[in-house]
């Protein structure tokens, strides 16, 4: 199957790699199917592209690559809804807000995208704790933990 994408034009996708977001993503409740695509020459970033709407795509990154101490706990409702059985099948991504210059771009550490990589279910998980910012600098900096 081919889809139109926001950043890469028309590309073929493997339908087995479609990640289903049963509740959509906040702000995009009707967008429920996405694929993760690599960005050429930027191994730290990927695109979470809507399968339905070419203009809905998010630059994402594994927050651990920028903030090695980043750590979240998943609540039982999320674990159950994504059918997570063990930690190895969980991928965590943060949405990047691109700014000019790039060094002013930010990561949303407050509301990571959590994906069950085996079952291909995903959800943007809004943390109830105030530990992380929704606009954390993209340049590595120590995270100050509160409380």
PDB file of C-alpha atoms in Angstrom:
ATOM      1  CA  UNK A   1       0.000   0.000   0.000  1.00  0.00           C
ATOM      2  CA  UNK A   2       1.243   3.489  -0.841  1.00  0.00           C
ATOM      3  CA  UNK A   3       0.440   6.582   1.193  1.00  0.00           C
ATOM      4  CA  UNK A   4       1.080  10.287   0.754  1.00  0.00           C
ATOM      5  CA  UNK A   5       3.230  11.672   3.556  1.00  0.00           C
ATOM      6  CA  UNK A   6       3.896  15.137   4.871  1.00  0.00           C
ATOM      7  CA  UNK A   7       7.682  14.962   4.646  1.00  0.00           C
ATOM      8  CA  UNK A   8       8.619  12.113   2.280  1.00  0.00           C
ATOM      9  CA  UNK A   9       6.076  12.284  -0.568  1.00  0.00           C
ATOM     10  CA  UNK A  10       4.376   9.090  -1.662  1.00  0.00           C
ATOM     11  CA  UNK A  11       5.921   6.020  -0.083  1.00  0.00           C
ATOM     12  CA  UNK A  12       5.064   2.339   0.141  1.00  0.00           C
ATOM     13  CA  UNK A  13       4.255   1.049   3.621  1.00  0.00           C
ATOM     14  CA  UNK A  14       3.949  -2.409   5.046  1.00  0.00           C
ATOM     15  CA  UNK A  15       0.396  -2.615   6.419  1.00  0.00           C
ATOM     16  CA  UNK A  16       1.665  -4.911   9.189  1.00  0.00           C
ATOM     17  CA  UNK A  17       3.574  -1.916  10.587  1.00  0.00           C
ATOM     18  CA  UNK A  18       0.497   0.281  11.021  1.00  0.00           C
ATOM     19  CA  UNK A  19       0.144   1.360  14.651  1.00  0.00           C
ATOM     20  CA  UNK A  20      -3.441   1.732  15.811  1.00  0.00           C
ATOM     21  CA  UNK A  21      -4.293   4.498  18.279  1.00  0.00           C
ATOM     22  CA  UNK A  22      -7.781   3.490  19.502  1.00  0.00           C
ATOM     23  CA  UNK A  23      -8.504   6.993  20.848  1.00  0.00           C
ATOM     24  CA  UNK A  24      -6.509   8.892  18.241  1.00  0.00           C
ATOM     25  CA  UNK A  25      -3.941  11.420  19.406  1.00  0.00           C
ATOM     26  CA  UNK A  26      -5.009  14.461  21.470  1.00  0.00           C
ATOM     27  CA  UNK A  27      -6.063  17.128  19.002  1.00  0.00           C
ATOM     28  CA  UNK A  28      -6.504  14.502  16.270  1.00  0.00           C
ATOM     29  CA  UNK A  29      -9.162  12.113  17.624  1.00  0.00           C
ATOM     30  CA  UNK A  30     -10.144  10.782  14.200  1.00  0.00           C
ATOM     31  CA  UNK A  31      -6.553   9.945  13.201  1.00  0.00           C
ATOM     32  CA  UNK A  32      -6.156   6.404  14.469  1.00  0.00           C
ATOM     33  CA  UNK A  33      -3.661   4.684  12.203  1.00  0.00           C
ATOM     34  CA  UNK A  34      -0.050   5.759  11.931  1.00  0.00           C
ATOM     35  CA  UNK A  35       3.256   4.417  10.701  1.00  0.00           C
ATOM     36  CA  UNK A  36       6.726   5.167  11.966  1.00  0.00           C
ATOM     37  CA  UNK A  37       9.086   6.194   9.196  1.00  0.00           C
ATOM     38  CA  UNK A  38      12.792   6.857   9.308  1.00  0.00           C
ATOM     39  CA  UNK A  39      14.031  10.234   8.194  1.00  0.00           C
ATOM     40  CA  UNK A  40      16.988   9.953   5.826  1.00  0.00           C
ATOM     41  CA  UNK A  41      20.288  11.008   7.400  1.00  0.00           C
ATOM     42  CA  UNK A  42      18.718  11.758  10.794  1.00  0.00           C
ATOM     43  CA  UNK A  43      18.830   8.486  12.710  1.00  0.00           C
ATOM     44  CA  UNK A  44      17.749  10.078  15.990  1.00  0.00           C
ATOM     45  CA  UNK A  45      14.439  11.306  14.524  1.00  0.00           C
ATOM     46  CA  UNK A  46      11.512   9.533  12.904  1.00  0.00           C
ATOM     47  CA  UNK A  47       8.144  10.577  11.522  1.00  0.00           C
ATOM     48  CA  UNK A  48       4.902   9.322  13.029  1.00  0.00           C
ATOM     49  CA  UNK A  49       2.767   9.658   9.904  1.00  0.00           C
ATOM     50  CA  UNK A  50      -1.013   9.351   9.756  1.00  0.00           C
ATOM     51  CA  UNK A  51      -2.082   6.729   7.242  1.00  0.00           C
ATOM     52  CA  UNK A  52      -5.352   8.599   6.542  1.00  0.00           C
ATOM     53  CA  UNK A  53      -4.215  12.218   6.270  1.00  0.00           C
ATOM     54  CA  UNK A  54      -0.958  13.166   4.616  1.00  0.00           C
ATOM     55  CA  UNK A  55      -0.685  16.481   6.454  1.00  0.00           C
ATOM     56  CA  UNK A  56      -0.879  14.876   9.904  1.00  0.00           C
ATOM     57  CA  UNK A  57       2.621  13.809  10.861  1.00  0.00           C
ATOM     58  CA  UNK A  58       4.825  14.328  13.874  1.00  0.00           C
ATOM     59  CA  UNK A  59       8.584  14.362  14.142  1.00  0.00           C
ATOM     60  CA  UNK A  60       9.385  12.044  17.055  1.00  0.00           C
ATOM     61  CA  UNK A  61      12.437  10.828  18.877  1.00  0.00           C
ATOM     62  CA  UNK A  62      13.265   8.305  21.526  1.00  0.00           C
ATOM     63  CA  UNK A  63      13.588  10.592  24.562  1.00  0.00           C
ATOM     64  CA  UNK A  64      16.247   8.326  26.073  1.00  0.00           C
ATOM     65  CA  UNK A  65      18.642   9.292  23.277  1.00  0.00           C
ATOM     66  CA  UNK A  66      18.542  12.911  24.424  1.00  0.00           C
ATOM     67  CA  UNK A  67      17.659  12.491  28.090  1.00  0.00           C
ATOM     68  CA  UNK A  68      19.254   9.190  29.193  1.00  0.00           C
ATOM     69  CA  UNK A  69      17.700   9.476  32.667  1.00  0.00           C
ATOM     70  CA  UNK A  70      14.160   9.871  31.306  1.00  0.00           C
ATOM     71  CA  UNK A  71      11.912   7.420  33.079  1.00  0.00           C
ATOM     72  CA  UNK A  72       8.156   7.006  33.284  1.00  0.00           C
ATOM     73  CA  UNK A  73       5.838   4.548  34.928  1.00  0.00           C
ATOM     74  CA  UNK A  74       2.846   3.277  33.005  1.00  0.00           C
ATOM     75  CA  UNK A  75      -0.421   2.981  34.876  1.00  0.00           C
ATOM     76  CA  UNK A  76      -2.485  -0.200  34.803  1.00  0.00           C
ATOM     77  CA  UNK A  77      -5.135   1.303  32.509  1.00  0.00           C
ATOM     78  CA  UNK A  78      -2.531   2.060  29.850  1.00  0.00           C
ATOM     79  CA  UNK A  79      -0.866  -1.339  30.236  1.00  0.00           C
ATOM     80  CA  UNK A  80      -4.234  -3.033  29.840  1.00  0.00           C
ATOM     81  CA  UNK A  81      -5.457  -0.885  26.950  1.00  0.00           C
ATOM     82  CA  UNK A  82      -2.234  -1.428  24.960  1.00  0.00           C
ATOM     83  CA  UNK A  83      -2.150  -5.127  25.958  1.00  0.00           C
ATOM     84  CA  UNK A  84       1.407  -4.769  27.248  1.00  0.00           C
ATOM     85  CA  UNK A  85       2.792  -7.994  28.674  1.00  0.00           C
ATOM     86  CA  UNK A  86       6.411  -7.001  29.276  1.00  0.00           C
ATOM     87  CA  UNK A  87       8.748  -4.033  29.121  1.00  0.00           C
ATOM     88  CA  UNK A  88      10.536  -5.301  26.016  1.00  0.00           C
ATOM     89  CA  UNK A  89       7.499  -4.702  23.814  1.00  0.00           C
ATOM     90  CA  UNK A  90       7.187  -1.034  24.789  1.00  0.00           C
ATOM     91  CA  UNK A  91       8.548   1.835  22.730  1.00  0.00           C
ATOM     92  CA  UNK A  92       8.422   5.385  24.059  1.00  0.00           C
ATOM     93  CA  UNK A  93       8.669   8.383  21.747  1.00  0.00           C
ATOM     94  CA  UNK A  94       8.464  12.107  22.302  1.00  0.00           C
ATOM     95  CA  UNK A  95       6.970  14.546  19.844  1.00  0.00           C
ATOM     96  CA  UNK A  96       9.432  17.172  18.659  1.00  0.00           C
ATOM     97  CA  UNK A  97       8.376  20.764  18.115  1.00  0.00           C
ATOM     98  CA  UNK A  98      10.707  22.102  15.452  1.00  0.00           C
ATOM     99  CA  UNK A  99      11.872  25.686  15.796  1.00  0.00           C
ATOM    100  CA  UNK A 100      14.354  27.966  14.072  1.00  0.00           C
ATOM    101  CA  UNK A 101      17.187  27.667  14.767  1.00  0.00           C
ATOM    102  CA  UNK A 102      16.980  23.915  15.354  1.00  0.00           C
ATOM    103  CA  UNK A 103      18.725  24.198  18.732  1.00  0.00           C
ATOM    104  CA  UNK A 104      15.588  25.938  20.056  1.00  0.00           C
ATOM    105  CA  UNK A 105      13.399  22.942  19.178  1.00  0.00           C
ATOM    106  CA  UNK A 106      11.744  21.113  22.051  1.00  0.00           C
ATOM    107  CA  UNK A 107      10.643  17.624  23.059  1.00  0.00           C
ATOM    108  CA  UNK A 108       7.365  16.838  24.755  1.00  0.00           C
ATOM    109  CA  UNK A 109       8.520  14.726  27.694  1.00  0.00           C
ATOM    110  CA  UNK A 110       5.244  15.348  29.544  1.00  0.00           C
ATOM    111  CA  UNK A 111       3.093  13.425  27.055  1.00  0.00           C
ATOM    112  CA  UNK A 112       5.100  10.633  25.440  1.00  0.00           C
ATOM    113  CA  UNK A 113       3.780   8.335  22.743  1.00  0.00           C
ATOM    114  CA  UNK A 114       3.732   4.798  24.153  1.00  0.00           C
ATOM    115  CA  UNK A 115       3.591   1.943  21.645  1.00  0.00           C
ATOM    116  CA  UNK A 116       3.159  -1.774  22.126  1.00  0.00           C
ATOM    117  CA  UNK A 117       5.521  -2.857  19.356  1.00  0.00           C
ATOM    118  CA  UNK A 118       4.162  -6.410  19.231  1.00  0.00           C
ATOM    119  CA  UNK A 119       0.459  -5.626  18.969  1.00  0.00           C
ATOM    120  CA  UNK A 120       0.933  -2.245  17.242  1.00  0.00           C
ATOM    121  CA  UNK A 121      -1.227  -0.288  19.645  1.00  0.00           C
ATOM    122  CA  UNK A 122      -0.314   3.237  20.666  1.00  0.00           C
ATOM    123  CA  UNK A 123      -1.414   6.065  22.875  1.00  0.00           C
ATOM    124  CA  UNK A 124      -0.184   9.487  23.793  1.00  0.00           C
ATOM    125  CA  UNK A 125       0.179   9.109  27.533  1.00  0.00           C
ATOM    126  CA  UNK A 126      -0.148  12.340  29.479  1.00  0.00           C
ATOM    127  CA  UNK A 127       1.846  12.056  32.681  1.00  0.00           C
ATOM    128  CA  UNK A 128       0.063  13.161  35.823  1.00  0.00           C
ATOM    129  CA  UNK A 129       3.339  14.027  37.561  1.00  0.00           C
ATOM    130  CA  UNK A 130       5.052  17.344  36.994  1.00  0.00           C
ATOM    131  CA  UNK A 131       8.533  15.874  36.612  1.00  0.00           C
ATOM    132  CA  UNK A 132       8.882  16.534  32.905  1.00  0.00           C
ATOM    133  CA  UNK A 133       8.170  19.476  30.648  1.00  0.00           C
ATOM    134  CA  UNK A 134       6.120  19.511  27.475  1.00  0.00           C
ATOM    135  CA  UNK A 135       8.793  21.832  26.065  1.00  0.00           C
ATOM    136  CA  UNK A 136      12.086  20.280  27.129  1.00  0.00           C
ATOM    137  CA  UNK A 137      15.078  21.626  25.181  1.00  0.00           C
ATOM    138  CA  UNK A 138      16.217  19.336  22.383  1.00  0.00           C
ATOM    139  CA  UNK A 139      19.807  19.940  23.296  1.00  0.00           C
ATOM    140  CA  UNK A 140      20.829  17.565  26.062  1.00  0.00           C
ATOM    141  CA  UNK A 141      20.433  19.094  29.470  1.00  0.00           C
ATOM    142  CA  UNK A 142      19.992  17.511  32.860  1.00  0.00           C
ATOM    143  CA  UNK A 143      16.348  17.050  33.848  1.00  0.00           C
ATOM    144  CA  UNK A 144      15.575  18.542  37.186  1.00  0.00           C
ATOM    145  CA  UNK A 145      13.228  16.223  38.996  1.00  0.00           C
ATOM    146  CA  UNK A 146      10.587  17.754  41.175  1.00  0.00           C
ATOM    147  CA  UNK A 147       9.370  16.037  44.289  1.00  0.00           C
TER     148      UNK A 147
END
